Each structure stands twice: as structure tokens, then as C-alpha cells.
mmCIF file with all atom_site columns, C-alpha atoms in Angstrom:
data_model
loop_
_atom_site.group_PDB
_atom_site.id
_atom_site.type_symbol
_atom_site.label_atom_id
_atom_site.label_alt_id
_atom_site.label_comp_id
_atom_site.label_asym_id
_atom_site.label_entity_id
_atom_site.label_seq_id
_atom_site.pdbx_PDB_ins_code
_atom_site.Cartn_x
_atom_site.Cartn_y
_atom_site.Cartn_z
_atom_site.occupancy
_atom_site.B_iso_or_equiv
_atom_site.pdbx_formal_charge
_atom_site.auth_seq_id
_atom_site.auth_comp_id
_atom_site.auth_asym_id
_atom_site.auth_atom_id
_atom_site.pdbx_PDB_model_num
ATOM 1  C CA . MET A 1 1  ? 58.036  82.789  73.514  1.00 53.00 ? 1  MET A CA 1
ATOM 2  C CA . SER A 1 2  ? 57.495  82.101  77.182  1.00 66.00 ? 2  SER A CA 1
ATOM 3  C CA . ASP A 1 3  ? 61.094  82.855  78.206  1.00 77.00 ? 3  ASP A CA 1
ATOM 4  C CA . LEU A 1 4  ? 61.123  86.469  79.413  1.00 78.00 ? 4  LEU A CA 1
ATOM 5  C CA . SER A 1 5  ? 64.752  86.472  80.576  1.00 82.00 ? 5  SER A CA 1
ATOM 6  C CA . LEU A 1 6  ? 65.717  88.309  77.390  1.00 82.00 ? 6  LEU A CA 1
ATOM 7  C CA . PHE A 1 7  ? 63.669  91.303  78.541  1.00 82.00 ? 7  PHE A CA 1
ATOM 8  C CA . LYS A 1 8  ? 65.187  91.545  82.045  1.00 82.00 ? 8  LYS A CA 1
ATOM 9  C CA . GLN A 1 9  ? 67.864  93.921  80.788  1.00 82.00 ? 9  GLN A CA 1
ATOM 10 C CA . PHE A 1 10 ? 65.161  96.465  79.924  1.00 85.00 ? 10 PHE A CA 1
ATOM 11 C CA . ALA A 1 11 ? 63.229  96.174  83.185  1.00 83.00 ? 11 ALA A CA 1
ATOM 12 C CA . PRO A 1 12 ? 63.708  98.861  85.836  1.00 84.00 ? 12 PRO A CA 1
ATOM 13 C CA . GLN A 1 13 ? 66.464  97.969  88.257  1.00 84.00 ? 13 GLN A CA 1
ATOM 14 C CA . ALA A 1 14 ? 66.893  98.908  91.896  1.00 83.00 ? 14 ALA A CA 1
ATOM 15 C CA . PRO A 1 15 ? 69.091  101.984 92.242  1.00 83.00 ? 15 PRO A CA 1
ATOM 16 C CA . LYS A 1 16 ? 72.735  101.245 92.893  1.00 79.00 ? 16 LYS A CA 1
ATOM 17 C CA . GLN A 1 17 ? 73.837  102.064 96.384  1.00 78.00 ? 17 GLN A CA 1
ATOM 18 C CA . PHE A 1 18 ? 77.109  103.815 97.054  1.00 74.00 ? 18 PHE A CA 1
ATOM 19 C CA . GLN A 1 19 ? 78.965  103.786 100.312 1.00 72.00 ? 19 GLN A CA 1
ATOM 20 C CA . ASP A 1 20 ? 80.518  107.057 101.334 1.00 73.00 ? 20 ASP A CA 1
ATOM 21 C CA . GLY A 1 21 ? 84.075  106.843 102.549 1.00 75.00 ? 21 GLY A CA 1
ATOM 22 C CA . ASN A 1 22 ? 85.934  109.055 104.951 1.00 77.00 ? 22 ASN A CA 1
ATOM 23 C CA . ASN A 1 23 ? 88.347  110.429 102.375 1.00 82.00 ? 23 ASN A CA 1
ATOM 24 C CA . ALA A 1 24 ? 89.062  114.089 101.854 1.00 83.00 ? 24 ALA A CA 1
ATOM 25 C CA . VAL A 1 25 ? 91.458  116.370 100.035 1.00 90.00 ? 25 VAL A CA 1
ATOM 26 C CA . ILE A 1 26 ? 92.677  119.634 101.513 1.00 92.00 ? 26 ILE A CA 1
ATOM 27 C CA . TYR A 1 27 ? 93.531  122.297 98.962  1.00 92.00 ? 27 TYR A CA 1
ATOM 28 C CA . THR A 1 28 ? 95.141  125.479 100.250 1.00 89.00 ? 28 THR A CA 1
ATOM 29 C CA . ARG A 1 29 ? 96.133  128.425 98.103  1.00 86.00 ? 29 ARG A CA 1
ATOM 30 C CA . VAL A 1 30 ? 97.293  132.006 98.176  1.00 82.00 ? 30 VAL A CA 1
ATOM 31 C CA . SER A 1 31 ? 95.692  134.782 96.161  1.00 80.00 ? 31 SER A CA 1
ATOM 32 C CA . SER A 1 32 ? 98.597  137.185 96.181  1.00 77.00 ? 32 SER A CA 1
ATOM 33 C CA . ALA A 1 33 ? 102.303 137.373 96.940  1.00 74.00 ? 33 ALA A CA 1
ATOM 34 C CA . ASP A 1 34 ? 101.469 139.115 100.241 1.00 70.00 ? 34 ASP A CA 1
ATOM 35 C CA . GLN A 1 35 ? 99.774  135.995 101.539 1.00 69.00 ? 35 GLN A CA 1
ATOM 36 C CA . GLU A 1 36 ? 102.805 133.795 100.870 1.00 67.00 ? 36 GLU A CA 1
ATOM 37 C CA . ASP A 1 37 ? 104.705 135.462 103.714 1.00 68.00 ? 37 ASP A CA 1
ATOM 38 C CA . ASN A 1 38 ? 102.105 135.153 106.443 1.00 68.00 ? 38 ASN A CA 1
ATOM 39 C CA . THR A 1 39 ? 100.402 132.107 107.910 1.00 69.00 ? 39 THR A CA 1
ATOM 40 C CA . SER A 1 40 ? 97.338  131.931 105.672 1.00 83.00 ? 40 SER A CA 1
ATOM 41 C CA . LEU A 1 41 ? 98.251  128.490 104.278 1.00 86.00 ? 41 LEU A CA 1
ATOM 42 C CA . ALA A 1 42 ? 98.750  127.037 107.747 1.00 86.00 ? 42 ALA A CA 1
ATOM 43 C CA . SER A 1 43 ? 95.506  128.536 109.026 1.00 87.00 ? 43 SER A CA 1
ATOM 44 C CA . GLN A 1 44 ? 93.577  127.276 105.993 1.00 89.00 ? 44 GLN A CA 1
ATOM 45 C CA . LYS A 1 45 ? 94.949  123.773 106.546 1.00 92.00 ? 45 LYS A CA 1
ATOM 46 C CA . ARG A 1 46 ? 94.167  123.861 110.267 1.00 92.00 ? 46 ARG A CA 1
ATOM 47 C CA . TYR A 1 47 ? 90.588  125.016 109.593 1.00 92.00 ? 47 TYR A CA 1
ATOM 48 C CA . CYS A 1 48 ? 90.075  122.225 107.030 1.00 92.00 ? 48 CYS A CA 1
ATOM 49 C CA . GLU A 1 49 ? 91.444  119.581 109.398 1.00 93.00 ? 49 GLU A CA 1
ATOM 50 C CA . ILE A 1 50 ? 89.158  120.744 112.213 1.00 94.00 ? 50 ILE A CA 1
ATOM 51 C CA . TYR A 1 51 ? 86.175  120.738 109.843 1.00 91.00 ? 51 TYR A CA 1
ATOM 52 C CA . ALA A 1 52 ? 87.026  117.226 108.625 1.00 89.00 ? 52 ALA A CA 1
ATOM 53 C CA . GLN A 1 53 ? 87.298  115.913 112.186 1.00 90.00 ? 53 GLN A CA 1
ATOM 54 C CA . LYS A 1 54 ? 83.815  117.234 112.967 1.00 90.00 ? 54 LYS A CA 1
ATOM 55 C CA . ARG A 1 55 ? 82.407  115.418 109.924 1.00 82.00 ? 55 ARG A CA 1
ATOM 56 C CA . VAL A 1 56 ? 83.703  111.975 110.980 1.00 73.00 ? 56 VAL A CA 1
#
């Protein structure tokens, strides 16, 4: 039994490498009915967009 190819599947493998993309999701929300009337959603979105631009 000199053919060891059968055992390759059990041998330690090099870790798989993942490439990070530049994708993001912005999720804005309101906690109460009071917040629906003011600009909290717009300010949350603006803050997230600025943060994402800094991370690029």
C-alpha cells in the first residue's frame, strides 16, 4: 500500500483565504413615534455613509 493519495483528504490543509469586499448595508431605525418626525433617519444615514467612506 504505497499509494498515500487516499489519505490526503485527512491531512491538514492550508487555511482558506477570504477576500474582503467593499460592501456594506446601512440600517436606520426609529425607536419611537417622536423620532419619525425629526431628522434622525437622515442623520443616521449620513453618519453611516461618512463612516463607510473613511473605511475604504
